[in-house]
Amino acid sequence: MDRSALITGGTGGLGTAVVERFLTDGWRVVVPWVAEKELQRLPEREGLELVRADLFDLQSVAEAVALAAGEERAPLRAMVNLVGGFSAPGRVHETPIEEFETQFRLNLRPAYLCAQACVPHLIDAGGGSVVCVSTRAAVRPFAGAAGYIASKRAVIAFVEALAVEYRDEGVRANAVLPSVIDTPGNRASQPDADTSKWVPPAEIAAVIAFLCSDDAAPTSGASVPVYGRA
């Protein structure tokens, strides 16, 4: 292992697949966690380090990033942010402003704090990659989820800003835009859905791994669709 990645949301339905792919590709992977139950989803494995962290708190993020960047033989070269939230409470006139603002906090604050803390280490390592998860709905909206859709569109804008700001230091930033991911949580919440067209997490993980690899060196500021057939 000659490089490290910080993967937030790494205990989630998509996150476990991303962690597995990065470990398989030879990365040292640091995954923040909050609740004890999350640890059951990531069994111990060589190259995997878990750290308890509140990704909405500046100091807690700083400590998690310090761990991720603390291995001299494996400098921090990637930050993947999978943390976020979803809410579809109704149309705009039916949705309190507090609900709208909550989506921005959930979908942007961890991404911003983690990128802010990671970027200096990526620069020191000679370059690296930031990948954030947005959604297809950010470019193909549906009714009833204005806060979610607007905040995920803001994730794209944030990624584009990162790409411009750190281009000359070799730091790339890209977003992936899933549709419906075939996770246990989505199956539980939509028991009658046709899952045959849902996208397996491992396939999205492969795209994220590519974006963090040297093979994706020319790619920055992109919003990559990972819709599959869904």
C-alpha atoms as a PDB file:
ATOM      1  CA  MET A   1       0.000   0.000   0.000  1.00  0.00           C
ATOM      2  CA  ASP A   2       1.626   3.219  -1.180  1.00  0.00           C
ATOM      3  CA  ARG A   3      -1.346   5.576  -0.994  1.00  0.00           C
ATOM      4  CA  SER A   4      -4.206   6.343   1.376  1.00  0.00           C
ATOM      5  CA  ALA A   5      -7.835   7.296   0.888  1.00  0.00           C
ATOM      6  CA  LEU A   6     -10.355   8.804   3.268  1.00  0.00           C
ATOM      7  CA  ILE A   7     -13.785   7.364   2.477  1.00  0.00           C
ATOM      8  CA  THR A   8     -16.656   8.987   4.333  1.00  0.00           C
ATOM      9  CA  GLY A   9     -19.917   7.087   4.465  1.00  0.00           C
ATOM     10  CA  GLY A  10     -17.821   3.969   4.065  1.00  0.00           C
ATOM     11  CA  THR A  11     -20.122   1.896   6.264  1.00  0.00           C
ATOM     12  CA  GLY A  12     -23.190   2.519   4.086  1.00  0.00           C
ATOM     13  CA  GLY A  13     -24.749   0.487   1.323  1.00  0.00           C
ATOM     14  CA  LEU A  14     -22.594   2.071  -1.365  1.00  0.00           C
ATOM     15  CA  GLY A  15     -19.709   2.789   0.974  1.00  0.00           C
ATOM     16  CA  THR A  16     -18.900  -0.810   1.837  1.00  0.00           C
ATOM     17  CA  ALA A  17     -18.532  -1.596  -1.868  1.00  0.00           C
ATOM     18  CA  VAL A  18     -16.262   1.430  -2.382  1.00  0.00           C
ATOM     19  CA  VAL A  19     -14.099   0.451   0.587  1.00  0.00           C
ATOM     20  CA  GLU A  20     -13.858  -3.110  -0.711  1.00  0.00           C
ATOM     21  CA  ARG A  21     -12.806  -1.902  -4.174  1.00  0.00           C
ATOM     22  CA  PHE A  22     -10.134   0.451  -2.836  1.00  0.00           C
ATOM     23  CA  LEU A  23      -8.693  -2.227  -0.559  1.00  0.00           C
ATOM     24  CA  THR A  24      -8.639  -4.690  -3.442  1.00  0.00           C
ATOM     25  CA  ASP A  25      -6.806  -2.083  -5.530  1.00  0.00           C
ATOM     26  CA  GLY A  26      -4.131  -1.799  -2.843  1.00  0.00           C
ATOM     27  CA  TRP A  27      -5.102   1.411  -1.075  1.00  0.00           C
ATOM     28  CA  ARG A  28      -4.806   2.053   2.639  1.00  0.00           C
ATOM     29  CA  VAL A  29      -8.354   3.110   3.553  1.00  0.00           C
ATOM     30  CA  VAL A  30      -9.512   5.198   6.506  1.00  0.00           C
ATOM     31  CA  VAL A  31     -13.247   5.175   7.234  1.00  0.00           C
ATOM     32  CA  PRO A  32     -14.923   7.473   9.784  1.00  0.00           C
ATOM     33  CA  TRP A  33     -17.857   6.082  11.742  1.00  0.00           C
ATOM     34  CA  VAL A  34     -20.384   7.394  14.275  1.00  0.00           C
ATOM     35  CA  ALA A  35     -22.548   4.565  15.655  1.00  0.00           C
ATOM     36  CA  GLU A  36     -21.222   1.252  16.982  1.00  0.00           C
ATOM     37  CA  LYS A  37     -23.601  -0.733  14.777  1.00  0.00           C
ATOM     38  CA  GLU A  38     -21.796   0.565  11.691  1.00  0.00           C
ATOM     39  CA  LEU A  39     -18.705  -1.455  12.591  1.00  0.00           C
ATOM     40  CA  GLN A  40     -20.528  -4.705  11.846  1.00  0.00           C
ATOM     41  CA  ARG A  41     -20.616  -3.767   8.163  1.00  0.00           C
ATOM     42  CA  LEU A  42     -16.839  -3.539   7.809  1.00  0.00           C
ATOM     43  CA  PRO A  43     -14.964  -6.541   9.197  1.00  0.00           C
ATOM     44  CA  GLU A  44     -11.303  -6.143  10.073  1.00  0.00           C
ATOM     45  CA  ARG A  45      -8.999  -6.320   7.097  1.00  0.00           C
ATOM     46  CA  GLU A  46      -5.420  -5.411   6.340  1.00  0.00           C
ATOM     47  CA  GLY A  47      -5.207  -1.834   5.124  1.00  0.00           C
ATOM     48  CA  LEU A  48      -8.499  -0.747   6.710  1.00  0.00           C
ATOM     49  CA  GLU A  49      -8.532   1.715   9.606  1.00  0.00           C
ATOM     50  CA  LEU A  50     -11.701   2.916  11.314  1.00  0.00           C
ATOM     51  CA  VAL A  51     -11.945   6.170  13.236  1.00  0.00           C
ATOM     52  CA  ARG A  52     -14.866   7.556  15.201  1.00  0.00           C
ATOM     53  CA  ALA A  53     -15.675  11.010  13.861  1.00  0.00           C
ATOM     54  CA  ASP A  54     -18.504  13.520  13.590  1.00  0.00           C
ATOM     55  CA  LEU A  55     -18.141  14.783  10.042  1.00  0.00           C
ATOM     56  CA  PHE A  56     -20.254  17.844  10.789  1.00  0.00           C
ATOM     57  CA  ASP A  57     -17.678  19.025  13.365  1.00  0.00           C
ATOM     58  CA  LEU A  58     -14.537  20.861  12.265  1.00  0.00           C
ATOM     59  CA  GLN A  59     -12.225  19.449  14.938  1.00  0.00           C
ATOM     60  CA  SER A  60     -13.486  15.907  14.534  1.00  0.00           C
ATOM     61  CA  VAL A  61     -12.925  16.072  10.778  1.00  0.00           C
ATOM     62  CA  ALA A  62      -9.414  17.417  11.354  1.00  0.00           C
ATOM     63  CA  GLU A  63      -8.589  14.435  13.576  1.00  0.00           C
ATOM     64  CA  ALA A  64      -9.914  11.918  11.052  1.00  0.00           C
ATOM     65  CA  VAL A  65      -7.965  13.533   8.232  1.00  0.00           C
ATOM     66  CA  ALA A  66      -4.816  13.620  10.362  1.00  0.00           C
ATOM     67  CA  LEU A  67      -5.086   9.841  10.734  1.00  0.00           C
ATOM     68  CA  ALA A  68      -5.688   9.383   7.011  1.00  0.00           C
ATOM     69  CA  ALA A  69      -2.661  11.531   6.187  1.00  0.00           C
ATOM     70  CA  GLY A  70      -0.469  10.195   8.960  1.00  0.00           C
ATOM     71  CA  GLU A  71       1.187   7.263   7.205  1.00  0.00           C
ATOM     72  CA  GLU A  72       4.392   8.505   5.592  1.00  0.00           C
ATOM     73  CA  ARG A  73       4.730   5.457   3.353  1.00  0.00           C
ATOM     74  CA  ALA A  74       1.162   5.850   2.109  1.00  0.00           C
ATOM     75  CA  PRO A  75       0.398   9.569   1.653  1.00  0.00           C
ATOM     76  CA  LEU A  76      -3.192  10.732   1.370  1.00  0.00           C
ATOM     77  CA  ARG A  77      -4.103  10.762  -2.311  1.00  0.00           C
ATOM     78  CA  ALA A  78      -7.906  10.577  -2.328  1.00  0.00           C
ATOM     79  CA  MET A  79     -10.989  11.749  -0.482  1.00  0.00           C
ATOM     80  CA  VAL A  80     -14.320  10.153  -1.349  1.00  0.00           C
ATOM     81  CA  ASN A  81     -17.397  11.714   0.241  1.00  0.00           C
ATOM     82  CA  LEU A  82     -20.429   9.457   0.349  1.00  0.00           C
ATOM     83  CA  VAL A  83     -22.153  11.136   3.299  1.00  0.00           C
ATOM     84  CA  GLY A  84     -25.477  12.790   2.580  1.00  0.00           C
ATOM     85  CA  GLY A  85     -29.193  12.736   3.122  1.00  0.00           C
ATOM     86  CA  PHE A  86     -32.450  12.357   1.261  1.00  0.00           C
ATOM     87  CA  SER A  87     -35.873  13.863   1.877  1.00  0.00           C
ATOM     88  CA  ALA A  88     -38.952  14.192  -0.285  1.00  0.00           C
ATOM     89  CA  PRO A  89     -41.473  15.917   1.992  1.00  0.00           C
ATOM     90  CA  GLY A  90     -43.587  17.507  -0.731  1.00  0.00           C
ATOM     91  CA  ARG A  91     -43.620  20.422  -3.112  1.00  0.00           C
ATOM     92  CA  VAL A  92     -42.052  23.757  -2.232  1.00  0.00           C
ATOM     93  CA  HIS A  93     -45.193  25.330  -0.778  1.00  0.00           C
ATOM     94  CA  GLU A  94     -45.605  22.266   1.445  1.00  0.00           C
ATOM     95  CA  THR A  95     -42.038  22.133   2.755  1.00  0.00           C
ATOM     96  CA  PRO A  96     -40.780  24.201   5.717  1.00  0.00           C
ATOM     97  CA  ILE A  97     -37.612  26.185   5.073  1.00  0.00           C
ATOM     98  CA  GLU A  98     -35.960  24.263   7.923  1.00  0.00           C
ATOM     99  CA  GLU A  99     -36.397  21.010   6.011  1.00  0.00           C
ATOM    100  CA  PHE A 100     -34.953  22.632   2.893  1.00  0.00           C
ATOM    101  CA  GLU A 101     -31.929  23.937   4.814  1.00  0.00           C
ATOM    102  CA  THR A 102     -31.340  20.598   6.503  1.00  0.00           C
ATOM    103  CA  GLN A 103     -30.686  18.993   3.133  1.00  0.00           C
ATOM    104  CA  PHE A 104     -27.981  21.538   2.389  1.00  0.00           C
ATOM    105  CA  ARG A 105     -26.328  20.830   5.717  1.00  0.00           C
ATOM    106  CA  LEU A 106     -26.422  17.064   5.200  1.00  0.00           C
ATOM    107  CA  ASN A 107     -25.250  17.089   1.609  1.00  0.00           C
ATOM    108  CA  LEU A 108     -22.669  19.879   1.692  1.00  0.00           C
ATOM    109  CA  ARG A 109     -21.158  20.399   5.141  1.00  0.00           C
ATOM    110  CA  PRO A 110     -19.262  17.064   5.381  1.00  0.00           C
ATOM    111  CA  ALA A 111     -18.112  17.394   1.775  1.00  0.00           C
ATOM    112  CA  TYR A 112     -16.820  20.908   2.402  1.00  0.00           C
ATOM    113  CA  LEU A 113     -15.127  20.191   5.747  1.00  0.00           C
ATOM    114  CA  CYS A 114     -13.463  17.010   4.503  1.00  0.00           C
ATOM    115  CA  ALA A 115     -12.262  18.592   1.259  1.00  0.00           C
ATOM    116  CA  GLN A 116     -11.015  21.631   3.157  1.00  0.00           C
ATOM    117  CA  ALA A 117      -8.966  19.432   5.491  1.00  0.00           C
ATOM    118  CA  CYS A 118      -7.750  16.974   2.832  1.00  0.00           C
ATOM    119  CA  VAL A 119      -6.696  19.294   0.034  1.00  0.00           C
ATOM    120  CA  PRO A 120      -3.459  20.539   1.679  1.00  0.00           C
ATOM    121  CA  HIS A 121      -2.356  16.919   2.152  1.00  0.00           C
ATOM    122  CA  LEU A 122      -3.239  16.058  -1.428  1.00  0.00           C
ATOM    123  CA  ILE A 123      -1.123  18.979  -2.606  1.00  0.00           C
ATOM    124  CA  ASP A 124       1.776  17.906  -0.393  1.00  0.00           C
ATOM    125  CA  ALA A 125       1.551  14.398  -1.854  1.00  0.00           C
ATOM    126  CA  GLY A 126       1.973  15.793  -5.356  1.00  0.00           C
ATOM    127  CA  GLY A 127      -1.697  15.659  -6.284  1.00  0.00           C
ATOM    128  CA  GLY A 128      -4.762  13.594  -5.678  1.00  0.00           C
ATOM    129  CA  SER A 129      -8.463  13.197  -6.196  1.00  0.00           C
ATOM    130  CA  VAL A 130     -11.714  14.273  -4.569  1.00  0.00           C
ATOM    131  CA  VAL A 131     -14.906  12.444  -5.504  1.00  0.00           C
ATOM    132  CA  CYS A 132     -18.342  13.414  -4.213  1.00  0.00           C
ATOM    133  CA  VAL A 133     -21.685  11.733  -4.761  1.00  0.00           C
ATOM    134  CA  SER A 134     -24.464  13.833  -6.235  1.00  0.00           C
ATOM    135  CA  THR A 135     -27.541  12.340  -7.940  1.00  0.00           C
ATOM    136  CA  ARG A 136     -29.220  12.077 -11.317  1.00  0.00           C
ATOM    137  CA  ALA A 137     -32.037  14.163  -9.833  1.00  0.00           C
ATOM    138  CA  ALA A 138     -29.654  17.127  -9.752  1.00  0.00           C
ATOM    139  CA  VAL A 139     -29.832  17.243 -13.538  1.00  0.00           C
ATOM    140  CA  ARG A 140     -33.202  15.496 -14.011  1.00  0.00           C
ATOM    141  CA  PRO A 141     -35.374  16.788 -11.156  1.00  0.00           C
ATOM    142  CA  PHE A 142     -38.557  15.189  -9.925  1.00  0.00           C
ATOM    143  CA  ALA A 143     -41.334  16.805  -7.904  1.00  0.00           C
ATOM    144  CA  GLY A 144     -41.438  16.824  -4.130  1.00  0.00           C
ATOM    145  CA  ALA A 145     -37.770  17.012  -3.158  1.00  0.00           C
ATOM    146  CA  ALA A 146     -36.567  20.555  -3.852  1.00  0.00           C
ATOM    147  CA  GLY A 147     -34.163  20.630  -0.912  1.00  0.00           C
ATOM    148  CA  TYR A 148     -32.537  17.351  -1.852  1.00  0.00           C
ATOM    149  CA  ILE A 149     -32.301  18.228  -5.526  1.00  0.00           C
ATOM    150  CA  ALA A 150     -30.992  21.767  -4.983  1.00  0.00           C
ATOM    151  CA  SER A 151     -28.395  20.628  -2.451  1.00  0.00           C
ATOM    152  CA  LYS A 152     -27.169  17.822  -4.681  1.00  0.00           C
ATOM    153  CA  ARG A 153     -26.912  20.295  -7.566  1.00  0.00           C
ATOM    154  CA  ALA A 154     -24.803  22.414  -5.218  1.00  0.00           C
ATOM    155  CA  VAL A 155     -22.512  19.405  -4.710  1.00  0.00           C
ATOM    156  CA  ILE A 156     -21.809  19.489  -8.449  1.00  0.00           C
ATOM    157  CA  ALA A 157     -21.043  23.208  -8.298  1.00  0.00           C
ATOM    158  CA  PHE A 158     -18.748  22.647  -5.315  1.00  0.00           C
ATOM    159  CA  VAL A 159     -16.847  19.938  -7.188  1.00  0.00           C
ATOM    160  CA  GLU A 160     -16.482  22.217 -10.206  1.00  0.00           C
ATOM    161  CA  ALA A 161     -15.136  24.975  -7.952  1.00  0.00           C
ATOM    162  CA  LEU A 162     -12.581  22.598  -6.419  1.00  0.00           C
ATOM    163  CA  ALA A 163     -11.469  21.487  -9.870  1.00  0.00           C
ATOM    164  CA  VAL A 164     -10.779  25.075 -10.918  1.00  0.00           C
ATOM    165  CA  GLU A 165      -9.174  26.196  -7.674  1.00  0.00           C
ATOM    166  CA  TYR A 166      -6.655  23.345  -7.392  1.00  0.00           C
ATOM    167  CA  ARG A 167      -6.033  22.434 -11.015  1.00  0.00           C
ATOM    168  CA  ASP A 168      -2.480  23.755 -10.994  1.00  0.00           C
ATOM    169  CA  GLU A 169      -1.611  21.807  -7.824  1.00  0.00           C
ATOM    170  CA  GLY A 170      -2.615  18.495  -9.347  1.00  0.00           C
ATOM    171  CA  VAL A 171      -5.767  18.017  -7.291  1.00  0.00           C
ATOM    172  CA  ARG A 172      -8.709  16.737  -9.315  1.00  0.00           C
ATOM    173  CA  ALA A 173     -12.367  16.803  -8.289  1.00  0.00           C
ATOM    174  CA  ASN A 174     -15.268  14.942  -9.832  1.00  0.00           C
ATOM    175  CA  ALA A 175     -18.827  13.955  -8.979  1.00  0.00           C
ATOM    176  CA  VAL A 176     -20.726  10.769  -9.683  1.00  0.00           C
ATOM    177  CA  LEU A 177     -24.467  10.897 -10.293  1.00  0.00           C
ATOM    178  CA  PRO A 178     -26.301   7.679  -9.366  1.00  0.00           C
ATOM    179  CA  SER A 179     -29.944   6.908 -10.010  1.00  0.00           C
ATOM    180  CA  VAL A 180     -31.249   4.084  -7.798  1.00  0.00           C
ATOM    181  CA  ILE A 181     -28.535   1.997  -6.171  1.00  0.00           C
ATOM    182  CA  ASP A 182     -29.271  -1.621  -5.339  1.00  0.00           C
ATOM    183  CA  THR A 183     -28.597  -1.420  -1.604  1.00  0.00           C
ATOM    184  CA  PRO A 184     -30.311  -3.246   1.274  1.00  0.00           C
ATOM    185  CA  GLY A 185     -31.728   0.077   2.448  1.00  0.00           C
ATOM    186  CA  ASN A 186     -33.322   0.859  -0.899  1.00  0.00           C
ATOM    187  CA  ARG A 187     -34.752  -2.648  -1.168  1.00  0.00           C
ATOM    188  CA  ALA A 188     -36.235  -2.340   2.318  1.00  0.00           C
ATOM    189  CA  SER A 189     -37.823   1.038   1.585  1.00  0.00           C
ATOM    190  CA  GLN A 190     -39.169  -0.046  -1.818  1.00  0.00           C
ATOM    191  CA  PRO A 191     -40.178  -3.690  -1.334  1.00  0.00           C
ATOM    192  CA  ASP A 192     -42.415  -3.813  -4.407  1.00  0.00           C
ATOM    193  CA  ALA A 193     -39.985  -2.160  -6.816  1.00  0.00           C
ATOM    194  CA  ASP A 194     -38.497  -3.797  -9.881  1.00  0.00           C
ATOM    195  CA  THR A 195     -34.845  -3.986  -8.852  1.00  0.00           C
ATOM    196  CA  SER A 196     -33.618  -5.546 -12.090  1.00  0.00           C
ATOM    197  CA  LYS A 197     -32.505  -2.165 -13.427  1.00  0.00           C
ATOM    198  CA  TRP A 198     -31.010  -0.833 -10.211  1.00  0.00           C
ATOM    199  CA  VAL A 199     -27.264  -0.278 -10.250  1.00  0.00           C
ATOM    200  CA  PRO A 200     -25.119  -2.637  -8.126  1.00  0.00           C
ATOM    201  CA  PRO A 201     -22.887  -0.734  -5.662  1.00  0.00           C
ATOM    202  CA  ALA A 202     -19.796  -2.543  -6.935  1.00  0.00           C
ATOM    203  CA  GLU A 203     -20.258  -1.025 -10.393  1.00  0.00           C
ATOM    204  CA  ILE A 204     -20.381   2.510  -8.997  1.00  0.00           C
ATOM    205  CA  ALA A 205     -17.411   1.690  -6.774  1.00  0.00           C
ATOM    206  CA  ALA A 206     -15.426   0.781  -9.884  1.00  0.00           C
ATOM    207  CA  VAL A 207     -16.137   4.190 -11.416  1.00  0.00           C
ATOM    208  CA  ILE A 208     -15.113   5.988  -8.225  1.00  0.00           C
ATOM    209  CA  ALA A 209     -11.920   3.939  -8.036  1.00  0.00           C
ATOM    210  CA  PHE A 210     -11.117   4.861 -11.618  1.00  0.00           C
ATOM    211  CA  LEU A 211     -11.634   8.562 -10.930  1.00  0.00           C
ATOM    212  CA  CYS A 212      -9.136   8.296  -8.069  1.00  0.00           C
ATOM    213  CA  SER A 213      -6.596   6.408 -10.152  1.00  0.00           C
ATOM    214  CA  ASP A 214      -3.733   7.744 -12.235  1.00  0.00           C
ATOM    215  CA  ASP A 215      -5.593   6.567 -15.335  1.00  0.00           C
ATOM    216  CA  ALA A 216      -8.097   9.384 -14.754  1.00  0.00           C
ATOM    217  CA  ALA A 217      -5.394  12.054 -14.599  1.00  0.00           C
ATOM    218  CA  PRO A 218      -6.957  14.175 -17.409  1.00  0.00           C
ATOM    219  CA  THR A 219     -10.421  14.131 -15.812  1.00  0.00           C
ATOM    220  CA  SER A 220     -11.489  16.875 -13.424  1.00  0.00           C
ATOM    221  CA  GLY A 221     -14.647  18.894 -12.926  1.00  0.00           C
ATOM    222  CA  ALA A 222     -16.794  16.135 -14.408  1.00  0.00           C
ATOM    223  CA  SER A 223     -20.259  14.974 -13.407  1.00  0.00           C
ATOM    224  CA  VAL A 224     -20.197  11.313 -14.296  1.00  0.00           C
ATOM    225  CA  PRO A 225     -23.546   9.559 -14.791  1.00  0.00           C
ATOM    226  CA  VAL A 226     -23.739   6.131 -13.153  1.00  0.00           C
ATOM    227  CA  TYR A 227     -27.410   5.561 -13.904  1.00  0.00           C
ATOM    228  CA  GLY A 228     -27.171   2.121 -15.446  1.00  0.00           C
ATOM    229  CA  ARG A 229     -30.621   1.278 -16.791  1.00  0.00           C
ATOM    230  CA  ALA A 230     -32.502   2.657 -13.808  1.00  0.00           C
END
